[in-house]
Short mmCIF file of C-alpha atoms and ligand atoms in Angstrom, two decimals:
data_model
loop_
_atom_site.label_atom_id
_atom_site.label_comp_id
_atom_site.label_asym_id
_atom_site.label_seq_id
_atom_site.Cartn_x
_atom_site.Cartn_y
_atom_site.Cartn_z
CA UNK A 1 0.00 0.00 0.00
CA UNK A 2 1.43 2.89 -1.54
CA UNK A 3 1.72 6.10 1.30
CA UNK A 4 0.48 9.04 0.73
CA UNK A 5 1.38 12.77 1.69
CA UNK A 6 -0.74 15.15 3.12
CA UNK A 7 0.82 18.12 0.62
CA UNK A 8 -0.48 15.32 -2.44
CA UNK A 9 -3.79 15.36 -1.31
CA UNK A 10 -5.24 17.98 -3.40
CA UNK A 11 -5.01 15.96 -6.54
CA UNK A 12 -6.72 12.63 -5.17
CA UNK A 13 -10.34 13.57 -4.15
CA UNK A 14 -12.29 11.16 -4.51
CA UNK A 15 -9.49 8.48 -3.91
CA UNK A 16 -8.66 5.94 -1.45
CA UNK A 17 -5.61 6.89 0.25
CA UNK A 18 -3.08 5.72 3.10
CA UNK A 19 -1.83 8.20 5.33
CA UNK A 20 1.24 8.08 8.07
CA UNK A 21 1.46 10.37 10.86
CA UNK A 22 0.86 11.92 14.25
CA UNK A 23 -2.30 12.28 15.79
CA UNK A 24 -1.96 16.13 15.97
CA UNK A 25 -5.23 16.76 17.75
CA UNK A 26 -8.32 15.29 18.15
CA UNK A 27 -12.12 15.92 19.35
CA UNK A 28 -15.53 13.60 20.39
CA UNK A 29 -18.21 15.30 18.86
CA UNK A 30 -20.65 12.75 20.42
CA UNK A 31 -21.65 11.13 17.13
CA UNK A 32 -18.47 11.51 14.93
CA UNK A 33 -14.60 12.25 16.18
CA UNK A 34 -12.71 14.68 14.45
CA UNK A 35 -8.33 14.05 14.28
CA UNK A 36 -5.74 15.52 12.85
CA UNK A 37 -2.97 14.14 11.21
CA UNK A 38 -0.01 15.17 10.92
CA UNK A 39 3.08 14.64 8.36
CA UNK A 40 6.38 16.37 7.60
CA UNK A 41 4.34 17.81 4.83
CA UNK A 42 1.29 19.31 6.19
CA UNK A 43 -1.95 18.49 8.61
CA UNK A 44 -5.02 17.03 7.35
CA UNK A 45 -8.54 16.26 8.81
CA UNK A 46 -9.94 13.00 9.70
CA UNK A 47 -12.99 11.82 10.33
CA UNK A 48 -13.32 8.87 12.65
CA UNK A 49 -16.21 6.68 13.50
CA UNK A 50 -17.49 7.36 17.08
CA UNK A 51 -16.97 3.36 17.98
CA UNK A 52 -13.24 3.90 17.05
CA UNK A 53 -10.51 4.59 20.82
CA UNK A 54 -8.27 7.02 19.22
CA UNK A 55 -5.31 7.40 21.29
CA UNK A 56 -3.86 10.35 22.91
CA UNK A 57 -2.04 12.85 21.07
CA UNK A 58 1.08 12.52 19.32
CA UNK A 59 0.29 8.56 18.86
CA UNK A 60 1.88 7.70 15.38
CA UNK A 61 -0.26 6.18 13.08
CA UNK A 62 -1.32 4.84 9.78
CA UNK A 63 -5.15 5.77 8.43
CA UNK A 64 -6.60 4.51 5.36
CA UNK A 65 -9.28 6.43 4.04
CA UNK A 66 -11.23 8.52 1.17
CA UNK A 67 -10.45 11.92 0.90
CA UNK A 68 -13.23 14.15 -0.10
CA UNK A 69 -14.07 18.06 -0.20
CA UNK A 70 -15.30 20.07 2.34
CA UNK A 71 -14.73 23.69 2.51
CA UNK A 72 -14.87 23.62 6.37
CA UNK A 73 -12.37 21.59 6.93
CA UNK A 74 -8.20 22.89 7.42
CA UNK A 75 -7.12 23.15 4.00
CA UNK A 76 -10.84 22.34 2.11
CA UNK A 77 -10.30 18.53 2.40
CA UNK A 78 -10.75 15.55 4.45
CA UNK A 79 -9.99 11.82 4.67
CA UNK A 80 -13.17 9.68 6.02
CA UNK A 81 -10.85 7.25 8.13
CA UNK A 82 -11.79 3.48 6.58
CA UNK A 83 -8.75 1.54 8.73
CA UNK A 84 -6.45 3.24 11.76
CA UNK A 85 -3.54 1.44 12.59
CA UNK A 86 -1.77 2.79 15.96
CA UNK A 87 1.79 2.26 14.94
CA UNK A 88 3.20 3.71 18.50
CA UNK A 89 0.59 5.19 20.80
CA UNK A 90 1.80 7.60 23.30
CA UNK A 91 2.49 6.72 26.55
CA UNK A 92 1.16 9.74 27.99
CA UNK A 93 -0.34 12.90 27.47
CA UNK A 94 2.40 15.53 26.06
CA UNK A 95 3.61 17.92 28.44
CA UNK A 96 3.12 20.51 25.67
CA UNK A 97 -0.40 20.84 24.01
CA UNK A 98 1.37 21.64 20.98
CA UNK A 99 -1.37 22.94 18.64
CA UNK A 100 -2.72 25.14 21.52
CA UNK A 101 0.06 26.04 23.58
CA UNK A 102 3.27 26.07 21.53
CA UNK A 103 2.14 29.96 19.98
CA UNK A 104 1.94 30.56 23.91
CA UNK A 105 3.59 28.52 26.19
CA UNK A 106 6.55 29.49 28.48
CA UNK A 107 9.89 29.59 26.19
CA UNK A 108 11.18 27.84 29.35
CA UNK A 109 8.63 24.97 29.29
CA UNK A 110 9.44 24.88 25.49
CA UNK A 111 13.02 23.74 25.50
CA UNK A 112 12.59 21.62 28.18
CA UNK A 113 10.60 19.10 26.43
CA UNK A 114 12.39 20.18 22.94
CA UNK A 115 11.49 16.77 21.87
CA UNK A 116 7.93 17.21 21.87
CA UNK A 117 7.95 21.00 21.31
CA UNK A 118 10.17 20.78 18.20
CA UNK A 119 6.86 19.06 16.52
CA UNK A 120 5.12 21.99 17.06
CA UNK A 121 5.22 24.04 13.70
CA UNK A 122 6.65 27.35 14.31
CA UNK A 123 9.65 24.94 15.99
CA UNK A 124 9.67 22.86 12.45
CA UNK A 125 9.45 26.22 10.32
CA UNK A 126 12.78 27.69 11.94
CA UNK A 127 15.13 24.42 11.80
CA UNK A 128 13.34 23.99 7.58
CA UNK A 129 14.58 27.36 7.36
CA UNK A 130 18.27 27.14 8.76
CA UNK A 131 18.13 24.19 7.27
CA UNK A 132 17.11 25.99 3.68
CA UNK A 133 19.82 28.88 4.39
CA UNK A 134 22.85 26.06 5.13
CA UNK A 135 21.74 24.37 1.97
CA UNK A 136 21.86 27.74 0.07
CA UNK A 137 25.54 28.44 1.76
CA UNK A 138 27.02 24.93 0.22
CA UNK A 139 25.46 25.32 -3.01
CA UNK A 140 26.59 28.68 -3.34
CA UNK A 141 30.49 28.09 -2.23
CA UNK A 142 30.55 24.80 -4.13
CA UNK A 143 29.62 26.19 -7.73
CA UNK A 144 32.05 28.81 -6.86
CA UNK A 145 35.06 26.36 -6.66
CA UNK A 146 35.19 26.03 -2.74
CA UNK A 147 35.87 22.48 -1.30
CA UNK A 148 33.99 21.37 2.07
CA UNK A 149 36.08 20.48 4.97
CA UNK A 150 35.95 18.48 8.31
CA UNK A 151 38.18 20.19 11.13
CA UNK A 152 38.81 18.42 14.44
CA UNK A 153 36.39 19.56 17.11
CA UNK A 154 39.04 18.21 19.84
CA UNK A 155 42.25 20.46 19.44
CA UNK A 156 45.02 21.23 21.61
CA UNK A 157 44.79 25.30 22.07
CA UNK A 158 42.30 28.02 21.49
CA UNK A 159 41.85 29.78 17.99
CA UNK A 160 40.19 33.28 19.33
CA UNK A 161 42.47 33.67 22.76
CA UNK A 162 42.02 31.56 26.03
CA UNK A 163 39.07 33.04 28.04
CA UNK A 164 35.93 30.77 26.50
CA UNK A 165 37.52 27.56 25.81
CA UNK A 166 36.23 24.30 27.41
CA UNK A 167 38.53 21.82 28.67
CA UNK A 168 38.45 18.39 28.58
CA UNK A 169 40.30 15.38 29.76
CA UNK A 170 42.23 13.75 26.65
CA UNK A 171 43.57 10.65 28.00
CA UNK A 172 47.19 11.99 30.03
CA UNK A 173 46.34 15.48 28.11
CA UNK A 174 44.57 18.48 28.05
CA UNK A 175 42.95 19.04 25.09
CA UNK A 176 39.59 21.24 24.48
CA UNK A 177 36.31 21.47 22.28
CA UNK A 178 36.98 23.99 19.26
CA UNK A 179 36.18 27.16 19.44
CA UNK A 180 36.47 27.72 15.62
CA UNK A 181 37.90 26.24 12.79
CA UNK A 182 40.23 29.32 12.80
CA UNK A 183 43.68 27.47 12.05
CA UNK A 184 42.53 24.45 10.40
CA UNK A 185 40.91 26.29 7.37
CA UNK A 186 43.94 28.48 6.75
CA UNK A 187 45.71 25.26 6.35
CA UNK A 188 43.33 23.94 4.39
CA UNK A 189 43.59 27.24 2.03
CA UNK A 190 47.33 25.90 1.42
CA UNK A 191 45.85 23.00 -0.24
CA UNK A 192 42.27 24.17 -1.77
CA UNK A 193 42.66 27.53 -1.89
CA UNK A 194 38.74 27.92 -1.37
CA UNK A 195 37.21 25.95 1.62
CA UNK A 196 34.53 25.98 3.88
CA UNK A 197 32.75 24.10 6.98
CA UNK A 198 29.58 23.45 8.47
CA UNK A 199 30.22 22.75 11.98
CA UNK A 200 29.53 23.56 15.75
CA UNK A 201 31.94 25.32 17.37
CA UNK A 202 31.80 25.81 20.76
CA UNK A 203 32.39 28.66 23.37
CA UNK A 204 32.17 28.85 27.33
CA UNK A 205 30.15 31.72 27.41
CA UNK A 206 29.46 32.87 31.39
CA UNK A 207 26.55 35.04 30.52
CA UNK A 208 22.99 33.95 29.87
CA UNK A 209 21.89 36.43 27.16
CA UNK A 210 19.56 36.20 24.09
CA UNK A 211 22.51 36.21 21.56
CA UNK A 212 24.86 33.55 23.18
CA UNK A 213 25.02 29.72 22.96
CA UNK A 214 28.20 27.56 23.95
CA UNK A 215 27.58 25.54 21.12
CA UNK A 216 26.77 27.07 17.94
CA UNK A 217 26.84 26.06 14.54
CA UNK A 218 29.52 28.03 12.52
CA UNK A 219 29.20 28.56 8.96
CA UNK A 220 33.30 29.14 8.42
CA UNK A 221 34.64 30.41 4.68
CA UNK A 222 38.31 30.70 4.02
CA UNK A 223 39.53 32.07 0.09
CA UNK A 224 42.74 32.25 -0.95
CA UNK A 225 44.82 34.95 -3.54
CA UNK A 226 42.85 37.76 -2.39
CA UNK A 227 44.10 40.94 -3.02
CA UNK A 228 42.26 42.62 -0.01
CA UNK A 229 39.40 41.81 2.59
CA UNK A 230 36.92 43.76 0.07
CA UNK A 231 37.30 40.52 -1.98
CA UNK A 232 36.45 38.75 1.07
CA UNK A 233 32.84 41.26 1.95
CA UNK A 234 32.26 40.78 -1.74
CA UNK A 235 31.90 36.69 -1.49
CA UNK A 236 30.08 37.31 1.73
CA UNK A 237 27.45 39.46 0.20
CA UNK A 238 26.81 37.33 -2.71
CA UNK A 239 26.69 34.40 -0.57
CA UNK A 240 23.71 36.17 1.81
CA UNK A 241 21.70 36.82 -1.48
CA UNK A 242 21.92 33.05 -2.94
CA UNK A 243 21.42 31.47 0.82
CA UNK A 244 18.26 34.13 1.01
CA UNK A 245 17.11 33.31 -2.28
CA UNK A 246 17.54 29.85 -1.64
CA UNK A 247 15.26 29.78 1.52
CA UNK A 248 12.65 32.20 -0.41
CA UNK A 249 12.67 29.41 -3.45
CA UNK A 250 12.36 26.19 -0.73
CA UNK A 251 10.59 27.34 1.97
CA UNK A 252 8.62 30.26 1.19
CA UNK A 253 5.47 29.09 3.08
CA UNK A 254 7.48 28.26 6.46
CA UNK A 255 8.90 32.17 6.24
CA UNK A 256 5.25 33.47 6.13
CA UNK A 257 4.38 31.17 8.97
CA UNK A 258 6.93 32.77 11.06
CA UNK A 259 6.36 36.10 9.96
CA UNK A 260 10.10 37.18 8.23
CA UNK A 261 10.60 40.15 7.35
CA UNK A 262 12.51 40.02 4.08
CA UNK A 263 15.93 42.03 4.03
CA UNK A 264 17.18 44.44 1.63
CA UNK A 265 19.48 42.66 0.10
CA UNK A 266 20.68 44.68 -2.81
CA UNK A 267 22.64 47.19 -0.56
CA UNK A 268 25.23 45.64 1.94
CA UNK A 269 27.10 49.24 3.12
CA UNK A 270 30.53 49.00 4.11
CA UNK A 271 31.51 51.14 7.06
CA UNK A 272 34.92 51.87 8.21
CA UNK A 273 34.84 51.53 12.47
CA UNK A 274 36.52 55.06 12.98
CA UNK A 275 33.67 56.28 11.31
CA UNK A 276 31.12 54.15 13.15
CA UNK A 277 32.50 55.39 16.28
CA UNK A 278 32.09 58.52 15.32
CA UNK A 279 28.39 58.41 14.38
CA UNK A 280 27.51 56.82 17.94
CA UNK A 281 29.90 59.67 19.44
CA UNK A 282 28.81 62.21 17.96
CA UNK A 283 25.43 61.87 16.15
CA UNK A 284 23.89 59.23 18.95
CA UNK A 285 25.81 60.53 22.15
CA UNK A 286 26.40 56.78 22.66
CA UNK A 287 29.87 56.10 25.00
CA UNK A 288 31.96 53.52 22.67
CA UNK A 289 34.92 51.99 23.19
CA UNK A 290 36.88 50.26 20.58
CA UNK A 291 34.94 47.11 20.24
CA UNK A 292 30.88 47.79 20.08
CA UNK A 293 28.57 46.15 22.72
CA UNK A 294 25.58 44.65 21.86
CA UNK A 295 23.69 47.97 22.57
CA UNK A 296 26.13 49.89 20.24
CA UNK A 297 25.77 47.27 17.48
CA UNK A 298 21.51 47.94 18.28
CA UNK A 299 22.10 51.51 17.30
CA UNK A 300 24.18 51.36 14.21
CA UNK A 301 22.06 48.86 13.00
CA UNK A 302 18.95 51.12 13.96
CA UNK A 303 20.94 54.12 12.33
CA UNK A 304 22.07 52.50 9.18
CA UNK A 305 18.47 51.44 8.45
CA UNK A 306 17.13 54.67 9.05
CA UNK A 307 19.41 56.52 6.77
CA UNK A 308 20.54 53.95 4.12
CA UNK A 309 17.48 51.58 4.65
CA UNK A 310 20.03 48.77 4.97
CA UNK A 311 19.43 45.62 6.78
CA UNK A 312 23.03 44.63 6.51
CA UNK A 313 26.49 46.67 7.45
CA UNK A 314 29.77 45.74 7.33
CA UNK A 315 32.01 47.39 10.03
CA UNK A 316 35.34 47.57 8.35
CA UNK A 317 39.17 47.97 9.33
CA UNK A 318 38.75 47.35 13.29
CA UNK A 319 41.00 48.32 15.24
CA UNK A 320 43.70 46.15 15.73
CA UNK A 321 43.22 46.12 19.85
CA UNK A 322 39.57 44.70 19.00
CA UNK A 323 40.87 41.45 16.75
CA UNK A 324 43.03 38.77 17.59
CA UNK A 325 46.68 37.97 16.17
CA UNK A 326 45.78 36.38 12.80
CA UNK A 327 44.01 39.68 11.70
CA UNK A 328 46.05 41.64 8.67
CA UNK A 329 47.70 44.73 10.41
CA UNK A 330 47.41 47.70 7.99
CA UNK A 331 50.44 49.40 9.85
CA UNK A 332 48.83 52.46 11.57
CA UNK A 333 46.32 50.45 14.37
CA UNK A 334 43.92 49.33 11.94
CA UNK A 335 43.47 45.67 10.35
CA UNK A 336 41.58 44.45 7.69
CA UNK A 337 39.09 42.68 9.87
CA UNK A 338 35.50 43.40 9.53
CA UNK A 339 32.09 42.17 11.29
CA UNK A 340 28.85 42.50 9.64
CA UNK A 341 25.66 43.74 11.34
CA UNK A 342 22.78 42.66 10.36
CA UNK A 343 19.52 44.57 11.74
CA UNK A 344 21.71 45.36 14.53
CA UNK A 345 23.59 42.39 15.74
CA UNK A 346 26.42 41.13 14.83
CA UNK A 347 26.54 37.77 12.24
CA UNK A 348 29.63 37.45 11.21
CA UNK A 349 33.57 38.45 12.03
CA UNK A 350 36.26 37.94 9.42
CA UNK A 351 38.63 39.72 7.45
CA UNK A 352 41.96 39.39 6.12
CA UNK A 353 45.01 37.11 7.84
CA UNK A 354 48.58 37.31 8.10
CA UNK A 355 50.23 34.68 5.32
CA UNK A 356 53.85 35.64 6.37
CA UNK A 357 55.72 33.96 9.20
CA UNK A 358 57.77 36.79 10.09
CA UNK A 359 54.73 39.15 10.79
CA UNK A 360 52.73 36.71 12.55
CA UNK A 361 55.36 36.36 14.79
CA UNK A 362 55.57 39.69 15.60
CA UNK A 363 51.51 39.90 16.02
CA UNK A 364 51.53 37.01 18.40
CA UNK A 365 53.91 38.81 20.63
CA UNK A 366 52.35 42.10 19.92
CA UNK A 367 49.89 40.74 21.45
CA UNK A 368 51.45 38.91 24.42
CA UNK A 369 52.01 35.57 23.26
CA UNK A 370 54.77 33.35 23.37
CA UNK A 371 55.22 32.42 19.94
CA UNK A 372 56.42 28.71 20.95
CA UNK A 373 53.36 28.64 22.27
CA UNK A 374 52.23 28.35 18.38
CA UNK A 375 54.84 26.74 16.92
CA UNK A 376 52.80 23.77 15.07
CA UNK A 377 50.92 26.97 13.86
CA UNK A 378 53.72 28.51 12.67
CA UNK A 379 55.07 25.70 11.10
CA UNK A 380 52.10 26.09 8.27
CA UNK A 381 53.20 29.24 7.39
CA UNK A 382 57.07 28.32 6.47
CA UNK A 383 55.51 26.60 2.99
CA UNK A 384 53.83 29.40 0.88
CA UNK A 385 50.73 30.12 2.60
CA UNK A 386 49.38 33.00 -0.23
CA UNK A 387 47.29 36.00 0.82
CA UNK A 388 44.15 34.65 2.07
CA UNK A 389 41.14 35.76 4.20
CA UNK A 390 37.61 34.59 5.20
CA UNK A 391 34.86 34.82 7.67
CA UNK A 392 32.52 32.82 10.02
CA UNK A 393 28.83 33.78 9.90
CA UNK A 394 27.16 32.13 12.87
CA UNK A 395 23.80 30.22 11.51
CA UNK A 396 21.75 30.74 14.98
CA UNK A 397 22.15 34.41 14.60
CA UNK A 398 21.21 34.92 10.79
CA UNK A 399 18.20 32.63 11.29
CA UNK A 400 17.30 34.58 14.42
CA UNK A 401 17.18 37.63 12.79
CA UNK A 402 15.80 36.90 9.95
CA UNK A 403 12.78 35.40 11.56
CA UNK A 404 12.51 38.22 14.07
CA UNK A 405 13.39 34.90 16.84
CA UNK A 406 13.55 36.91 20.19
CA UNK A 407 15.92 34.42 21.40
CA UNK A 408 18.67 32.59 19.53
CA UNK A 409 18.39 29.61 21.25
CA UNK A 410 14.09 28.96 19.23
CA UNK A 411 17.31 28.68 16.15
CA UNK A 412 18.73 25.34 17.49
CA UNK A 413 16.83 22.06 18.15
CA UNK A 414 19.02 21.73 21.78
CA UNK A 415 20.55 24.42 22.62
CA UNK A 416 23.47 24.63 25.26
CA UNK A 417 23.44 27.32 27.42
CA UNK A 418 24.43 28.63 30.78
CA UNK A 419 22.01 26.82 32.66
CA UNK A 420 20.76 23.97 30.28
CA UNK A 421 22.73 20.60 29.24
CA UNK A 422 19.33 18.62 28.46
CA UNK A 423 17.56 17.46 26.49
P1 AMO B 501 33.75 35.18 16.08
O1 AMO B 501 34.27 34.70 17.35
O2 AMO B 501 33.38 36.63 15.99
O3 AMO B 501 34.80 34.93 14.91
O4 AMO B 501 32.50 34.32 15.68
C1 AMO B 501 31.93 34.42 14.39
C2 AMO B 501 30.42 34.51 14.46
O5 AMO B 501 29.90 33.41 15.20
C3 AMO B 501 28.75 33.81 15.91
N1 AMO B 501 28.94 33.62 17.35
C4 AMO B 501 28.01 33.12 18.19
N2 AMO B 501 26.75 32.71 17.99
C5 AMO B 501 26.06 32.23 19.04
N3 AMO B 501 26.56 32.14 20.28
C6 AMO B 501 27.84 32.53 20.55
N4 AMO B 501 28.33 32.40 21.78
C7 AMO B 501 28.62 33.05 19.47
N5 AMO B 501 29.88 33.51 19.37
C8 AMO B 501 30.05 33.85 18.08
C9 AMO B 501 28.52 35.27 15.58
C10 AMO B 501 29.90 35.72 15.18
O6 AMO B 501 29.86 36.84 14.34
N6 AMO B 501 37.36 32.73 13.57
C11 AMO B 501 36.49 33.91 13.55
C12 AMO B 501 35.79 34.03 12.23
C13 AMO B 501 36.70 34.38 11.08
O7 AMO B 501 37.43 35.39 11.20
O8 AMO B 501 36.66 33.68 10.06
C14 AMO B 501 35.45 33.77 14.66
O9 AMO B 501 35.15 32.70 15.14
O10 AMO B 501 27.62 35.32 14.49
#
């Protein structure tokens, strides 16, 4: 018996049909039941003999049935059940009512039973569309000559400086969970030239806030024979358009569900930070020092949509106090390191890196490290590493604010944070 969708339905009135699914919902109406089914594609109404014991909700079953026409019903049609089949019944009532409760319930309450809240479909719309934007990032970088690559997650030091690492026991050594694919996919330029990863990375974060996760998933680009980083915000902005356009094409109906607000995407500003400073000096009265907080990143954002009506800034040539050692010195306190904003929070850091060996050297103890504290680092550099740059554009965030998510953790299915290591 062939199984049928819930999205094919529309073509088979009339038909005889088998169904799979949850039972989404269901109600006595004394001398008929009404159910819901649910699929991955859609929700459909059943109609169930009043002999029949339909199970609690979120039983997964099998219904075999004729679907006919009725412009009451969710959608226009029904299926007049024939033959249920409970494949699993649920053991007991969900914690979550999920058609009622999951527009409503307490985002707490939510992620602690993830596993029945993520059924609920605002949950399913946000992972389809992350899921949509990822797929648009590969496709993208791959028809433009990139290779994907696998970095350890286990590694022996930190990529972005000591503070956030997490340690962990590697049998008589001390190893830790990456923070970023930082080193590995500059090596990995010396033998591509174009890479990129799909991976979490993972950060010990202290503070609870609605922009932080310790694990995240890190959408990492590396390019090399650049001439500048403007080669670098040029990918990146062509990449945003074709992962955009990618989720508009595949999942158009789960980003009116959720309400998204559809960037511009044909301006992308680029912004130098003196200058930003300046504007939240001078024309916001904001105090700024020379990395932006979260509430200075709100205003540019809320300034540069006001005046340009752009979504998305770049902040270019930060100050070389506010980036770490890899970051391309430009010789008078700048680098070529940029973030981009996008409606107001940061998405992405990246820039250009140092390729030589004798200036890395010199940034590493610039900045206070002992360079034999790098040395299988180092070593890399010693065989031709060519001008290269890239950027890491974390996926939680982009989804978050494109779907207007008031927390980034609605943008993972378990998110670790501060307080929560389950489910
Ligand atoms: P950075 O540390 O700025 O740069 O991280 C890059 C992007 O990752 C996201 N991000 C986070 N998302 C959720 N929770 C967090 N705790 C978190 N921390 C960071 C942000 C941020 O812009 N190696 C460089 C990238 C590069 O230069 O290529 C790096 O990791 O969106």
């Amino acid at each position: 018996m062939e199984r049928t969708l819930v999205s094919e339905l529309s073509g088979m009135v009339g038909k005889t049909v088998t169904l799979q699914g949850w039972l989404h919902w269901k109600r006595d109406l004394g001398g008929i039941q009404f159910a819901l089914l649910r699929d991955r594609s859609g929700i459909v109404q059943l109609v169930v003999e009043k002999d029949v014991d339909l199970p609690i909700a979120e039983s997964a079953m099998e219904v075999r049935g004729q679907v006919v026409q009725n412009a009451k019903a969710p959608g226009g049609l029904e299926v007049l059940a024939q033959e249920l089949q409970f494949l699993a019944r649920a053991l007991e009532p969900s914690p979550i009512e999920i058609p009622k409760e999951e527009w409503r319930a307490n985002p707490e309450t939510l992620l602690e039973y993830r596993y029945v809240s993520l059924r609920g479909e605002k949950a399913r719309a946000t992972l389809k569309v992350q899921a949509a934007l990822v797929r648009g990032f590969r496709q993208y970088l791959d028809a433009q000559g990139f290779t994907e690559i696998f970095t350890p997650k286990i590694v022996s030091a930190g990529a972005e400086g000591g503070s956030n690492l997490f340690p962990i026991d590697y049998f008589e050594q001390r190893a830790y969970l990456a923070q970023s694919p930082q080193l590995y996919k500059q090596i990995m330029v010396g033998v591509y030239e174009r890479v990129y990863e799909v991976a979490p990375v993972f950060r010990a974060e202290q503070h609870a806030t609605s922009r932080h996760l310790n694990e995240y998933l890190s959408l990492d680009v590396e390019m090399g024979f650049i001439r500048d980083e403007n080669e670098v915000m040029d990918l990146e902005e062509n990449l945003l358009r074709a992962m955009l356009e990618e989720a508009r094409r595949s999942v158009s109906s789960e980003l009116e569900l959720l309400g998204a607000e559809w960037p511009n995407l044909t301006e992308m500003p680029r912004l130098e930070h003196a200058e930003a400073r300046r504007i939240l000096r001078e024309e916001l009265s904001m105090p700024v020092g020379q990395d932006f907080n979260e509430e200075a990143e709100r205003a540019l954002g809320a300034w540069a949509k006001e005046r340009w009506g752009v979504d998305f800034l770049f902040v270019s040539k930060y100050p070389e106090v506010a980036r770490p050692f890899y970051a391309y010195p430009e010789g008078d306190g700048r680098t070529r390191g940029f973030d981009l904003l996008f409606r107001g929070l940061e998405i992405t850091s990246g820039g250009q890196r140092v390729h030589e060996h004798r200036m890395l050297v010199e940034q590493l103890e610039k900045k206070g490290n002992d360079p034999a504290n790098f040395a299988g680092y180092l070593e890399v550099f010693k065989f031709g590493m060519p001008p290269h740059g890239g950027f890491a554009i974390g996926a939680e965030r982009l989804t978050q604010k494109l779907l207007g998510l008031p927390n980034v953790r609605y943008a993972r299915a378990f998110p670790r944070d501060r307080h929560r290591l389950t489910p």
